[in-house]
PDB file of N, CA, C, O and CB in Angstrom:
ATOM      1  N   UNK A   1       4.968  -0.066 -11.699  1.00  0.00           N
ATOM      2  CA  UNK A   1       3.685  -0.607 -12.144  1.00  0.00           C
ATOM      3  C   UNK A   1       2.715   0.503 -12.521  1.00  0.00           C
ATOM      4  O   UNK A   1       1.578   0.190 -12.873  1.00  0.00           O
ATOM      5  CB  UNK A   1       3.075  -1.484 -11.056  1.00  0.00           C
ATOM      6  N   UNK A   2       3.029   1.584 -12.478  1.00  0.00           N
ATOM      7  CA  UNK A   2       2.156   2.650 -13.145  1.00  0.00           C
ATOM      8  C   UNK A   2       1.587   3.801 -11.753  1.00  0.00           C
ATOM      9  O   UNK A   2       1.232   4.947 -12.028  1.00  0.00           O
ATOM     10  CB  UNK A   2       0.655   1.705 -14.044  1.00  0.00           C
ATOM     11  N   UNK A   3       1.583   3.385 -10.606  1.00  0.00           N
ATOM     12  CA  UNK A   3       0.913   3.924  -9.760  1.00  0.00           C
ATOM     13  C   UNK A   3       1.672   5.558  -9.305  1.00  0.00           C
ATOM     14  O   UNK A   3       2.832   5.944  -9.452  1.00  0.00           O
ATOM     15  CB  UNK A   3       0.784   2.795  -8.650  1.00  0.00           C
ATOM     16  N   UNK A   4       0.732   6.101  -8.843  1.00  0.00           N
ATOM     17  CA  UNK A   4       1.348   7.269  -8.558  1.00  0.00           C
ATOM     18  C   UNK A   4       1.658   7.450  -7.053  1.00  0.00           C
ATOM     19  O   UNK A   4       0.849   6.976  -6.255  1.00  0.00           O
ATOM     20  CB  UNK A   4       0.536   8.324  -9.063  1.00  0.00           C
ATOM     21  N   UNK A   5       2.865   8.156  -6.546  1.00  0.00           N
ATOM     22  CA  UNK A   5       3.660   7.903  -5.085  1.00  0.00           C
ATOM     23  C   UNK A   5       3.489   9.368  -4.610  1.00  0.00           C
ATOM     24  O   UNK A   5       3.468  10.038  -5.642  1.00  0.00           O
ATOM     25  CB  UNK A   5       5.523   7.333  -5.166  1.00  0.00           C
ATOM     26  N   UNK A   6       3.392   9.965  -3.821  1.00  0.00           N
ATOM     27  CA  UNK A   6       3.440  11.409  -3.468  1.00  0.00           C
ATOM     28  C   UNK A   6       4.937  11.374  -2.865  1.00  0.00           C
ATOM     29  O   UNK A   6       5.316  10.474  -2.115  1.00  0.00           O
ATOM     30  CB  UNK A   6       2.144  11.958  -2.332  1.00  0.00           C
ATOM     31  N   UNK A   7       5.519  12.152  -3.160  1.00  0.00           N
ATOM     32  CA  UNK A   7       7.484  12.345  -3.239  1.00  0.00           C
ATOM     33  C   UNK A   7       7.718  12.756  -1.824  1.00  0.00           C
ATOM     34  O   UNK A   7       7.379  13.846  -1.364  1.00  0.00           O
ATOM     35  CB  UNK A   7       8.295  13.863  -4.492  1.00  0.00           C
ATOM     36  N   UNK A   8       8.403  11.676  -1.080  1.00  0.00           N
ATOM     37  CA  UNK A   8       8.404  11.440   0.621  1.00  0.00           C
ATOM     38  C   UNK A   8       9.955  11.585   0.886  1.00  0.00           C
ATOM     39  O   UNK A   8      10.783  11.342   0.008  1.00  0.00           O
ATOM     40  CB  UNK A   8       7.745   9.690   1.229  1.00  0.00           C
ATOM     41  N   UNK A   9      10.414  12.150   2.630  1.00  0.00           N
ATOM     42  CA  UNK A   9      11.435  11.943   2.636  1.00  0.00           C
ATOM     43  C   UNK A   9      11.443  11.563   4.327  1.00  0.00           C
ATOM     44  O   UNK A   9      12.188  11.986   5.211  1.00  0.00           O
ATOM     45  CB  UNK A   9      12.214  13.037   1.950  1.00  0.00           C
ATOM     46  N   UNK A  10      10.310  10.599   4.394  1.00  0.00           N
ATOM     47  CA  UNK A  10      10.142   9.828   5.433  1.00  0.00           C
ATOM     48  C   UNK A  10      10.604   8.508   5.458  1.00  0.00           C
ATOM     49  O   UNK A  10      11.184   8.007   4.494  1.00  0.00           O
ATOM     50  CB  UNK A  10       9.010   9.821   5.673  1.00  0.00           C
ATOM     51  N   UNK A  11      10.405   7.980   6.394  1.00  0.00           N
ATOM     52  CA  UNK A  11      10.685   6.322   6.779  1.00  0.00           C
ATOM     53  C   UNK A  11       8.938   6.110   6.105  1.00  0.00           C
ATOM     54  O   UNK A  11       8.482   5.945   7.236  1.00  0.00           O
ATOM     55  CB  UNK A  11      11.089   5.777   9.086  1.00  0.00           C
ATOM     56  N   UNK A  12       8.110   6.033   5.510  1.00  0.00           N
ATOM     57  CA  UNK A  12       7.411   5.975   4.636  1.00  0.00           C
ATOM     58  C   UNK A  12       6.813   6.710   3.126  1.00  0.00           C
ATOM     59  O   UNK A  12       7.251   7.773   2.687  1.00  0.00           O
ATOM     60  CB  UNK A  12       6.912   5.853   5.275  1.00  0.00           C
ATOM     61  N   UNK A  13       5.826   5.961   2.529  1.00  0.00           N
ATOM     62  CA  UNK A  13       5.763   6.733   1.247  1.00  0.00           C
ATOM     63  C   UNK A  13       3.929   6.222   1.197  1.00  0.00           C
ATOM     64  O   UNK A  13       3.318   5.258   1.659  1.00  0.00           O
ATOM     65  CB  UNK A  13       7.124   6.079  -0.299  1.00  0.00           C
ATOM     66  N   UNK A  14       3.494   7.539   0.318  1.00  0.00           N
ATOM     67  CA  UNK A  14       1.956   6.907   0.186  1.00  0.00           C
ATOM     68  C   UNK A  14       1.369   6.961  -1.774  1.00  0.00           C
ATOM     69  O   UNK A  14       1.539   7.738  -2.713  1.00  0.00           O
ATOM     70  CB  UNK A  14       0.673   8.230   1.435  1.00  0.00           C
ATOM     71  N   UNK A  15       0.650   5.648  -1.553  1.00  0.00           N
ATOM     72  CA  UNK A  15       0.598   4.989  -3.313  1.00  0.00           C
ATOM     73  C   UNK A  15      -0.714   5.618  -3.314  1.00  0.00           C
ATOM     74  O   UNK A  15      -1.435   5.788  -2.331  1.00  0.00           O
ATOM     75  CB  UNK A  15       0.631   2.929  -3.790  1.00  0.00           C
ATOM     76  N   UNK A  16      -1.018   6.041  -4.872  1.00  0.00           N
ATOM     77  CA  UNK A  16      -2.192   6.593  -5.228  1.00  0.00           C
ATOM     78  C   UNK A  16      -3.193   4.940  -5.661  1.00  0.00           C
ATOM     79  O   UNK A  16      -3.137   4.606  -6.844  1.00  0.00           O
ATOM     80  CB  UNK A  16      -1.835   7.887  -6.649  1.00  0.00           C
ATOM     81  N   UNK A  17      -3.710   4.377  -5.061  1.00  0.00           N
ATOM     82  CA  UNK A  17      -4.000   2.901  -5.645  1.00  0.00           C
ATOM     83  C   UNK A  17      -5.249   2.817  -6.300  1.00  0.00           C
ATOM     84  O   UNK A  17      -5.744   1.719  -6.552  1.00  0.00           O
ATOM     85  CB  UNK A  17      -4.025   1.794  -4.563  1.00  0.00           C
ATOM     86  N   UNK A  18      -5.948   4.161  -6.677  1.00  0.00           N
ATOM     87  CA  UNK A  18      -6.921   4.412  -7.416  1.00  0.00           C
ATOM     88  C   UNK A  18      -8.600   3.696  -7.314  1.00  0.00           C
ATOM     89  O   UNK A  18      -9.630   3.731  -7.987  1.00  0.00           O
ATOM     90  CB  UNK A  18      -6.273   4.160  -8.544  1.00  0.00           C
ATOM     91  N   UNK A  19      -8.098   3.029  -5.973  1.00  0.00           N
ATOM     92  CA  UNK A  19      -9.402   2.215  -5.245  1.00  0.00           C
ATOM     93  C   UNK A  19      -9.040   2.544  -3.763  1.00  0.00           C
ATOM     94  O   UNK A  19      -7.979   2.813  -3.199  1.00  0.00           O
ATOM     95  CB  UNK A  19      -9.498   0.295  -5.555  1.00  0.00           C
ATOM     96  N   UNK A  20     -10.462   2.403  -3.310  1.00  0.00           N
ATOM     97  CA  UNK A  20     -10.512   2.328  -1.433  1.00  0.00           C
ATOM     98  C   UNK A  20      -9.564   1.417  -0.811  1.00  0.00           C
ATOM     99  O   UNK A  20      -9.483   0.222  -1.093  1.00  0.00           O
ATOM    100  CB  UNK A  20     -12.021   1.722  -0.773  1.00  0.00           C
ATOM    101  N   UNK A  21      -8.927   1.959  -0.047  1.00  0.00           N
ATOM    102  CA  UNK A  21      -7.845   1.545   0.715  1.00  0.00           C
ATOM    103  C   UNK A  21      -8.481   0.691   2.055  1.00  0.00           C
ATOM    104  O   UNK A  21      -7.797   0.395   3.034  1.00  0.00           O
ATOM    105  CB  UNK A  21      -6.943   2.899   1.114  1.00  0.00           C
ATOM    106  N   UNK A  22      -9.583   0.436   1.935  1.00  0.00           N
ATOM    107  CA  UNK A  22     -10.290  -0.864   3.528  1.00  0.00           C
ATOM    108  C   UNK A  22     -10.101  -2.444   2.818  1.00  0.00           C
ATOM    109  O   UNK A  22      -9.374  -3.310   3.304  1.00  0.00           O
ATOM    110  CB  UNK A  22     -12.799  -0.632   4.024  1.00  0.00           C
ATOM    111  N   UNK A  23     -10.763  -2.577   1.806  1.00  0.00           N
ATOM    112  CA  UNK A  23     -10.826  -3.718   1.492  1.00  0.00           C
ATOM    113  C   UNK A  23      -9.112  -4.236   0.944  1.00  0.00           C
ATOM    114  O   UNK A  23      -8.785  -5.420   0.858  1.00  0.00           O
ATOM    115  CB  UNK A  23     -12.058  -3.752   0.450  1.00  0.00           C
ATOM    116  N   UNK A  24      -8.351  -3.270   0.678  1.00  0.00           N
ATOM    117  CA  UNK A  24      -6.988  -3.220  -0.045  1.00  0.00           C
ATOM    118  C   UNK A  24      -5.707  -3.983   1.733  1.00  0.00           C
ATOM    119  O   UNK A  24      -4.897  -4.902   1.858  1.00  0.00           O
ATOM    120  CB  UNK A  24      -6.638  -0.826  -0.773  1.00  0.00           C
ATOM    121  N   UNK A  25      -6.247  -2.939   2.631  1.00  0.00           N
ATOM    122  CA  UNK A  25      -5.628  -3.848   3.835  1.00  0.00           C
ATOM    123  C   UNK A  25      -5.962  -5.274   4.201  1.00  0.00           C
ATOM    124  O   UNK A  25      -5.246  -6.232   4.493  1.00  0.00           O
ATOM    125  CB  UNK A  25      -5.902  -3.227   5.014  1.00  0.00           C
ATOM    126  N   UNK A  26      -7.014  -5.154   4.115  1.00  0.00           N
ATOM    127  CA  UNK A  26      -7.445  -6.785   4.762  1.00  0.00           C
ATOM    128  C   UNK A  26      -6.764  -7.586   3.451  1.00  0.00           C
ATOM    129  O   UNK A  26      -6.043  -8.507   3.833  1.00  0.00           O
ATOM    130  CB  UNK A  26      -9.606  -7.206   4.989  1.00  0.00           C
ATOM    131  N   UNK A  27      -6.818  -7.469   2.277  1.00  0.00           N
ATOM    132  CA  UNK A  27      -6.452  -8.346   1.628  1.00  0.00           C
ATOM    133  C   UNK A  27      -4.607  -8.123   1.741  1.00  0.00           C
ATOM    134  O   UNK A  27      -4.072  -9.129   1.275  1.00  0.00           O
ATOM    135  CB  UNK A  27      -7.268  -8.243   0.208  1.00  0.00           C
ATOM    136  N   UNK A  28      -3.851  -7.368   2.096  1.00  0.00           N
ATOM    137  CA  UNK A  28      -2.119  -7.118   2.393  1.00  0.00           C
ATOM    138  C   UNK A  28      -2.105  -8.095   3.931  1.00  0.00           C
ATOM    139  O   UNK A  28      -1.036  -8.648   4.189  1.00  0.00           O
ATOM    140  CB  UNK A  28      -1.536  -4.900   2.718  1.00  0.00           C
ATOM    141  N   UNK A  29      -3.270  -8.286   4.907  1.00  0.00           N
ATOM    142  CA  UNK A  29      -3.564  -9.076   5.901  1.00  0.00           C
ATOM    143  C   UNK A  29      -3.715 -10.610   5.762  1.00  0.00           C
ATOM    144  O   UNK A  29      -3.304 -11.479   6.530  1.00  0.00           O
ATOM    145  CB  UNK A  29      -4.600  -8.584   6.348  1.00  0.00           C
ATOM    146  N   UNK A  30      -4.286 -10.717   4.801  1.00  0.00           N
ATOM    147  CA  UNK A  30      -4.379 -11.761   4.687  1.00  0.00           C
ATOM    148  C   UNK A  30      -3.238 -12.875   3.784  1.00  0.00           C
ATOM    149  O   UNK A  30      -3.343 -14.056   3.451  1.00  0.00           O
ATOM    150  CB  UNK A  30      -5.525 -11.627   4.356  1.00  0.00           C
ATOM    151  N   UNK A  31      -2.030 -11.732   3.581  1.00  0.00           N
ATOM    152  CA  UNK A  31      -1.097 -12.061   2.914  1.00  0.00           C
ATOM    153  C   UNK A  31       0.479 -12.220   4.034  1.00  0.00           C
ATOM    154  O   UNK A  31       1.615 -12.654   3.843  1.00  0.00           O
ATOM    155  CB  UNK A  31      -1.142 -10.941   1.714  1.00  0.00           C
ATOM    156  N   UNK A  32      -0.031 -11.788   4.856  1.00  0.00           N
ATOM    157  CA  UNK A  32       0.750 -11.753   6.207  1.00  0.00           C
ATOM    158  C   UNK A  32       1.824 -10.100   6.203  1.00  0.00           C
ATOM    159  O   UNK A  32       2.895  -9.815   6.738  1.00  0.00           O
ATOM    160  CB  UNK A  32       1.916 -13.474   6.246  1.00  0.00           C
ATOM    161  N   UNK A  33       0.992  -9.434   5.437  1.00  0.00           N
ATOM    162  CA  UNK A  33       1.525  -8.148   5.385  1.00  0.00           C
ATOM    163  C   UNK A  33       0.830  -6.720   6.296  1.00  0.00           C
ATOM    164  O   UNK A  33      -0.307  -6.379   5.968  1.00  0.00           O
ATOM    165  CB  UNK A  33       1.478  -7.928   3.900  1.00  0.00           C
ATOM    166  N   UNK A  34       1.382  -6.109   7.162  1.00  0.00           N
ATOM    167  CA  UNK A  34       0.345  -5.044   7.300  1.00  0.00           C
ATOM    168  C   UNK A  34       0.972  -3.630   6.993  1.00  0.00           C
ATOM    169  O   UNK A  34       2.068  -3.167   7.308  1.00  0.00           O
ATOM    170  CB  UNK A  34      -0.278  -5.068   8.788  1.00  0.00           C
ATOM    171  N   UNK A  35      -0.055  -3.103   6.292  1.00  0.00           N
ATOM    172  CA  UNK A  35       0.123  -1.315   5.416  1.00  0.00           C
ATOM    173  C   UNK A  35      -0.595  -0.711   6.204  1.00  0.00           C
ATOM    174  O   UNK A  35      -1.327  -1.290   7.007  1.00  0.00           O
ATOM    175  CB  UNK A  35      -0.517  -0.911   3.681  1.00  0.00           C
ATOM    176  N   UNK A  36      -0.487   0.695   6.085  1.00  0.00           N
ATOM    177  CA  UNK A  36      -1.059   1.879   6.859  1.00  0.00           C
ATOM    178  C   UNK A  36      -2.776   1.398   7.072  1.00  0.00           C
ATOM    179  O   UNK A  36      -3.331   0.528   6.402  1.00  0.00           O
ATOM    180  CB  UNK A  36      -0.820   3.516   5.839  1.00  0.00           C
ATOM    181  N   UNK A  37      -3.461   2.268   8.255  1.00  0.00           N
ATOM    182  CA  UNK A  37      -4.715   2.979   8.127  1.00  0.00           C
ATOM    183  C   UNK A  37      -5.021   3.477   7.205  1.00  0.00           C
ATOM    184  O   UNK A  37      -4.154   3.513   6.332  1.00  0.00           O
ATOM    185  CB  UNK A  37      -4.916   3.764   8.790  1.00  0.00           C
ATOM    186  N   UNK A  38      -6.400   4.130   6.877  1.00  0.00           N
ATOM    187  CA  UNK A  38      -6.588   5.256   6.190  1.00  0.00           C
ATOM    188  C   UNK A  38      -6.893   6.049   6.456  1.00  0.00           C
ATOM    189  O   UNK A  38      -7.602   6.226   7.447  1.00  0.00           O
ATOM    190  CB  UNK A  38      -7.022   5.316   5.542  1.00  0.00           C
ATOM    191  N   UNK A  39      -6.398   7.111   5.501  1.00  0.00           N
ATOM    192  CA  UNK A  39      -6.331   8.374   5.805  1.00  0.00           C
ATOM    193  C   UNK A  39      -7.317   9.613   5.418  1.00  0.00           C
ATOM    194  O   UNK A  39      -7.001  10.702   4.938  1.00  0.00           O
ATOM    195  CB  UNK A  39      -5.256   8.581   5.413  1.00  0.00           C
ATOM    196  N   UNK A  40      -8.165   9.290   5.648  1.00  0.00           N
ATOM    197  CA  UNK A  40      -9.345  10.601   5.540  1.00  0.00           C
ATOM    198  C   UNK A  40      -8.592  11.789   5.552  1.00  0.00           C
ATOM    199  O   UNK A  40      -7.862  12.071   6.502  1.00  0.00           O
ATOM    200  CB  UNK A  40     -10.506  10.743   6.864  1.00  0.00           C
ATOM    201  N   UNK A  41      -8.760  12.720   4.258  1.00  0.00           N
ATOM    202  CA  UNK A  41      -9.788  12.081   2.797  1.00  0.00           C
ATOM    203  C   UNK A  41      -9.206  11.330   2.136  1.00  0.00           C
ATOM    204  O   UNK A  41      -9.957  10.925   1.249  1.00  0.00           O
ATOM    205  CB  UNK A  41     -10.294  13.015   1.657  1.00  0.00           C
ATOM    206  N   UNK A  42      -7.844  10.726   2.049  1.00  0.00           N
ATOM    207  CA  UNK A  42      -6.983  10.731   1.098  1.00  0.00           C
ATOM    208  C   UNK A  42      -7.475   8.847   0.852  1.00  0.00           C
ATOM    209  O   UNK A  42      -6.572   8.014   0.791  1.00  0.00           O
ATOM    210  CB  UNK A  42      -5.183  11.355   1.634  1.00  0.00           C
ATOM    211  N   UNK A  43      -8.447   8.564   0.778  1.00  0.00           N
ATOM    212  CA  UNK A  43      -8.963   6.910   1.431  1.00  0.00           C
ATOM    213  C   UNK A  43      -8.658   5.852   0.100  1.00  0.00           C
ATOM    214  O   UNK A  43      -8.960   4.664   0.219  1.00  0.00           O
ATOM    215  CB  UNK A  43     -11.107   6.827   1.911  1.00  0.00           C
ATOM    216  N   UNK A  44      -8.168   6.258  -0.909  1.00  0.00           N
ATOM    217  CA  UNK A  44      -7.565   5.837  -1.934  1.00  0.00           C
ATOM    218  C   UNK A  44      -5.773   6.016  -2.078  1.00  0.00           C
ATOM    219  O   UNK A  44      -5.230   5.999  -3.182  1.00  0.00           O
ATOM    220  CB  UNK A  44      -8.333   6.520  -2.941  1.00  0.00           C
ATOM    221  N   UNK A  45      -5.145   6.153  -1.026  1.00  0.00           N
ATOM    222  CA  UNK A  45      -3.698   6.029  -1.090  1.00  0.00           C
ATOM    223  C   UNK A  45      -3.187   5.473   0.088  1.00  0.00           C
ATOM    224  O   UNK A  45      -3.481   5.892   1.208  1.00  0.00           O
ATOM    225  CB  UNK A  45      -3.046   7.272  -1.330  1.00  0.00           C
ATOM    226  N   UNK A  46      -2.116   4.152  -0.228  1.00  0.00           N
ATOM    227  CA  UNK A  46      -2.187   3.423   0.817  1.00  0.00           C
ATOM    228  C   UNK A  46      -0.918   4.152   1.554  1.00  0.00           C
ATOM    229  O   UNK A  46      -0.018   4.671   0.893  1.00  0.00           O
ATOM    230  CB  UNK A  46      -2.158   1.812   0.503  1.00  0.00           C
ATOM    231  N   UNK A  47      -0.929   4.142   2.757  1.00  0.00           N
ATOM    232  CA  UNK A  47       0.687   4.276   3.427  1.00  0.00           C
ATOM    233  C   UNK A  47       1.230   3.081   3.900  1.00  0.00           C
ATOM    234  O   UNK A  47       0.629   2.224   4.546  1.00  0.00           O
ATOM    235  CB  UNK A  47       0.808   5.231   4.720  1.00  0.00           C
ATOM    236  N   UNK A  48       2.958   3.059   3.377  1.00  0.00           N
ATOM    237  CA  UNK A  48       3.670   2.084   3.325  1.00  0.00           C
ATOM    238  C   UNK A  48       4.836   2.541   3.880  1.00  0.00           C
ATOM    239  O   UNK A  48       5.611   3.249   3.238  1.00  0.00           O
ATOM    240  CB  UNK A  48       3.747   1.550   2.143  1.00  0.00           C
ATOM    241  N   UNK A  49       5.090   2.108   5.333  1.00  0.00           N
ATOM    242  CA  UNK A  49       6.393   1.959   6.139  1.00  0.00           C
ATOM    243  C   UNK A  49       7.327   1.470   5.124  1.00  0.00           C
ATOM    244  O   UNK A  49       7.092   0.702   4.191  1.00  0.00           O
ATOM    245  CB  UNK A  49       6.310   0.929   7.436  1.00  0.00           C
ATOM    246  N   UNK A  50       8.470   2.062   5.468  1.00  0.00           N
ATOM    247  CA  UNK A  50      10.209   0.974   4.552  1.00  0.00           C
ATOM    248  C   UNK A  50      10.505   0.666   5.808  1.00  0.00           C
ATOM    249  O   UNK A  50      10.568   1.241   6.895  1.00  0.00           O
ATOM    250  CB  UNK A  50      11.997   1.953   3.477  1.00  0.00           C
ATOM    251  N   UNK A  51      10.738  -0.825   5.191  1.00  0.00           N
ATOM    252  CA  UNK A  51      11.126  -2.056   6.215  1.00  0.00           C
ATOM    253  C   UNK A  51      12.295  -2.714   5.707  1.00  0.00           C
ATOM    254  O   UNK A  51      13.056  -2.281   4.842  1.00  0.00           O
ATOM    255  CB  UNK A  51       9.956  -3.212   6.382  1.00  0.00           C
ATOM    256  N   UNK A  52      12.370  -3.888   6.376  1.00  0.00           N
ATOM    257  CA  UNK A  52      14.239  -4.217   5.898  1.00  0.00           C
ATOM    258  C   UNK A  52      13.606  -4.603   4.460  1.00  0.00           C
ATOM    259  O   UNK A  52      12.553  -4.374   3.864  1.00  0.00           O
ATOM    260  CB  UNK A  52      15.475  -5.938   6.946  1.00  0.00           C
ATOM    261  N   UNK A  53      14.806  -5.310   4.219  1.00  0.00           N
ATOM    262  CA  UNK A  53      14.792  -5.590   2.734  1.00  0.00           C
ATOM    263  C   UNK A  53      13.886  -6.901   2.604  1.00  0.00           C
ATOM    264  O   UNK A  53      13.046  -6.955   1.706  1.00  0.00           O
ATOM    265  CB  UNK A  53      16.387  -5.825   2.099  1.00  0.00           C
ATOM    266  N   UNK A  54      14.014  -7.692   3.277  1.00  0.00           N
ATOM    267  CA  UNK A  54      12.815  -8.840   3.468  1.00  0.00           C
ATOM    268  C   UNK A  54      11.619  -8.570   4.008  1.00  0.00           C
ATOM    269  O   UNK A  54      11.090  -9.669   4.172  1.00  0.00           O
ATOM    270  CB  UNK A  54      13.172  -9.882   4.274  1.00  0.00           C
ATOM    271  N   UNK A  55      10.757  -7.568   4.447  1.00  0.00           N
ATOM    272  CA  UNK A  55      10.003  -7.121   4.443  1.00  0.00           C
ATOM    273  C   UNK A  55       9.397  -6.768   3.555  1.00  0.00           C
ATOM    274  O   UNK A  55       8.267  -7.125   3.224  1.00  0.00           O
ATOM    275  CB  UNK A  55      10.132  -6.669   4.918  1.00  0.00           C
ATOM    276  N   UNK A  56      10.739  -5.317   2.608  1.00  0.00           N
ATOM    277  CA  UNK A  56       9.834  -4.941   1.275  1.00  0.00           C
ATOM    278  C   UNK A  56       9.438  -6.410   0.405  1.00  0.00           C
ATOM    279  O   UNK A  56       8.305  -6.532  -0.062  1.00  0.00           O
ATOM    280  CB  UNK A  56      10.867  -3.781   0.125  1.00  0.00           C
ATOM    281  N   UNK A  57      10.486  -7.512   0.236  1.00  0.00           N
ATOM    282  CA  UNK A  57      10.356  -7.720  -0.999  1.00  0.00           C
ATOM    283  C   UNK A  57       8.606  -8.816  -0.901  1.00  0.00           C
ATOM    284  O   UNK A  57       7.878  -9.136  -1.842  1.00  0.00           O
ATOM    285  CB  UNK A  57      12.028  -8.513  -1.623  1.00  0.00           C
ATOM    286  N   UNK A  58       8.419  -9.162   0.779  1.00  0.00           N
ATOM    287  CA  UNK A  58       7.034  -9.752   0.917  1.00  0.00           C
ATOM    288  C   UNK A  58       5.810  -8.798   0.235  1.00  0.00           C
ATOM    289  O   UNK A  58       4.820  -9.071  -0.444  1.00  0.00           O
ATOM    290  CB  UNK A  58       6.751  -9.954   2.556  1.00  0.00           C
ATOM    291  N   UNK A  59       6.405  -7.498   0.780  1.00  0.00           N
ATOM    292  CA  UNK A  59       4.879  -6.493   0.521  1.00  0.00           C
ATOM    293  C   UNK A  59       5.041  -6.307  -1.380  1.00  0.00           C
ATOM    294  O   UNK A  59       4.079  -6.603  -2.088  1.00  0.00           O
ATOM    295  CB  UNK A  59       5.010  -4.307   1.662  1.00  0.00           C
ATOM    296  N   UNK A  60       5.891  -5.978  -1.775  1.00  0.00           N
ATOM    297  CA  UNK A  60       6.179  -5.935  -3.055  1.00  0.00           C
ATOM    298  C   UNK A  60       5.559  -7.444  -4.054  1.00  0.00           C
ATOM    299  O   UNK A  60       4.922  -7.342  -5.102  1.00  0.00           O
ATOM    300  CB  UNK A  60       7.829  -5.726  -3.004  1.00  0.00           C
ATOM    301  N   UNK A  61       5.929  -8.679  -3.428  1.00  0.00           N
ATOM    302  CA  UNK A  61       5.344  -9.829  -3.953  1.00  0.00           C
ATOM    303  C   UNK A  61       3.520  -9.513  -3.405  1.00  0.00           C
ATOM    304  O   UNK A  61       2.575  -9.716  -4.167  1.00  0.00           O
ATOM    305  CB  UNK A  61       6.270 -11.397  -3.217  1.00  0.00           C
ATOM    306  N   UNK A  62       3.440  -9.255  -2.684  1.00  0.00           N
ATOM    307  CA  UNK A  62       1.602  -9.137  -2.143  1.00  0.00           C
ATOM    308  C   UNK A  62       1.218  -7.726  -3.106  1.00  0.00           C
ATOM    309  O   UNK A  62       0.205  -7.706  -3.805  1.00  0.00           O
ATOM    310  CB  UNK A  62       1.277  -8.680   0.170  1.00  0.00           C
ATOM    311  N   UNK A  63       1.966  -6.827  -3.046  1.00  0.00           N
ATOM    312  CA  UNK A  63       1.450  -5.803  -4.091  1.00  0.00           C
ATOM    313  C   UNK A  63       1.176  -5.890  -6.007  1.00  0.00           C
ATOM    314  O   UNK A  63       0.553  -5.179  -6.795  1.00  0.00           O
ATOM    315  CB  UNK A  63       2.501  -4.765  -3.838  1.00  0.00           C
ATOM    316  N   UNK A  64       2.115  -7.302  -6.166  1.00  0.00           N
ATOM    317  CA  UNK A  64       1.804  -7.838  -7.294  1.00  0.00           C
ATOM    318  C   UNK A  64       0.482  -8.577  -7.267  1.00  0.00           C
ATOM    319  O   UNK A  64      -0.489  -8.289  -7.967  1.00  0.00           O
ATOM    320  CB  UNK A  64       2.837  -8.617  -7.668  1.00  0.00           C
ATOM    321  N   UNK A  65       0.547  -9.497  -6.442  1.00  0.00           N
ATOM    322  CA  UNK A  65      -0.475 -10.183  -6.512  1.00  0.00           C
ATOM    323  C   UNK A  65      -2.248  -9.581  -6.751  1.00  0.00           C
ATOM    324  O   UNK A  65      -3.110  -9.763  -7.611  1.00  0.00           O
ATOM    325  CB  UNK A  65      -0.218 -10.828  -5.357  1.00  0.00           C
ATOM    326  N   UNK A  66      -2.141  -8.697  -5.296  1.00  0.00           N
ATOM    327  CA  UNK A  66      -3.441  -8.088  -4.930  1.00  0.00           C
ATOM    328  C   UNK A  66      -3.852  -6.991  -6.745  1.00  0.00           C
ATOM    329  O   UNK A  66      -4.911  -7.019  -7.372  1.00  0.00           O
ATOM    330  CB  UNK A  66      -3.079  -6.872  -3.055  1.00  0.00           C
ATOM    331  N   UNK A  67      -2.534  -6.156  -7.099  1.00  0.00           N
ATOM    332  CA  UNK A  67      -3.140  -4.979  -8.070  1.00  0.00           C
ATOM    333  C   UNK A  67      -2.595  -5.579  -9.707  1.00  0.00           C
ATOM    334  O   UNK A  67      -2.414  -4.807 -10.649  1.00  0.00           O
ATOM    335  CB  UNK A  67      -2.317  -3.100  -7.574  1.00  0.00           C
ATOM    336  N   UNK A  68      -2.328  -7.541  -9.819  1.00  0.00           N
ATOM    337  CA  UNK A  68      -2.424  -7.524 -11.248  1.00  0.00           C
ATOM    338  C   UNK A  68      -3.274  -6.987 -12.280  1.00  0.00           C
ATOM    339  O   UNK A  68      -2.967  -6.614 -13.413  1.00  0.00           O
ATOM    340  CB  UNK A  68      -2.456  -8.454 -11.480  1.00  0.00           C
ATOM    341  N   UNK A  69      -4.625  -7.013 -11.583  1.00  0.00           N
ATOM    342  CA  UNK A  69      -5.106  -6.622 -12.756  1.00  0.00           C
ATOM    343  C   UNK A  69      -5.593  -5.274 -12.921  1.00  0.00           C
ATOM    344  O   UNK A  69      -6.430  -4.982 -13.776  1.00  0.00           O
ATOM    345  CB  UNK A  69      -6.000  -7.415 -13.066  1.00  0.00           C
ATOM    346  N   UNK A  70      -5.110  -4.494 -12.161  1.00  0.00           N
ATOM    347  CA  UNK A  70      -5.469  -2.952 -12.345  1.00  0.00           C
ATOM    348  C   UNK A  70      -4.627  -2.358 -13.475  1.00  0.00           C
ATOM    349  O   UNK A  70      -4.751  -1.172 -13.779  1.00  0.00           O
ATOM    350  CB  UNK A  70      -5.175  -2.070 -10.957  1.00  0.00           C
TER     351      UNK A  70
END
């Protein structure tokens, strides 16, 4: 979808989402999803645990939803 990832070789990865990452959780919350804290300074990149495969594909459907129109 265009976003930029910083190149991880963790059990997570963090998205450049080009907006504040507070209002960006509550709304992955209210989707029955939960993503990282934030990370001062970095308060525009979300961190995202890898979870089973039914996990990703919830956060992946909520990550469509929440950044269509960016």
């Amino acid at each position: 979808m265009g976003y930029e990832v910083i190149p991880s070789e963790a059990n997570f990865f963090m998205v450049h989402i080009k907006r504040e990452i507070s209002p960006v959780i509550a709304e992955f919350r209210r989707r029955g999803v939960q993503v990282g804290r934030p990370f001062p300074p970095m308060t525009q990149f979300m961190r995202v645990s890898v979870g089973t495969a039914d996990e990703m594909a919830k956060f992946t459907a909520a990550f469509k939803e929440i950044f269509v129109a960016a």
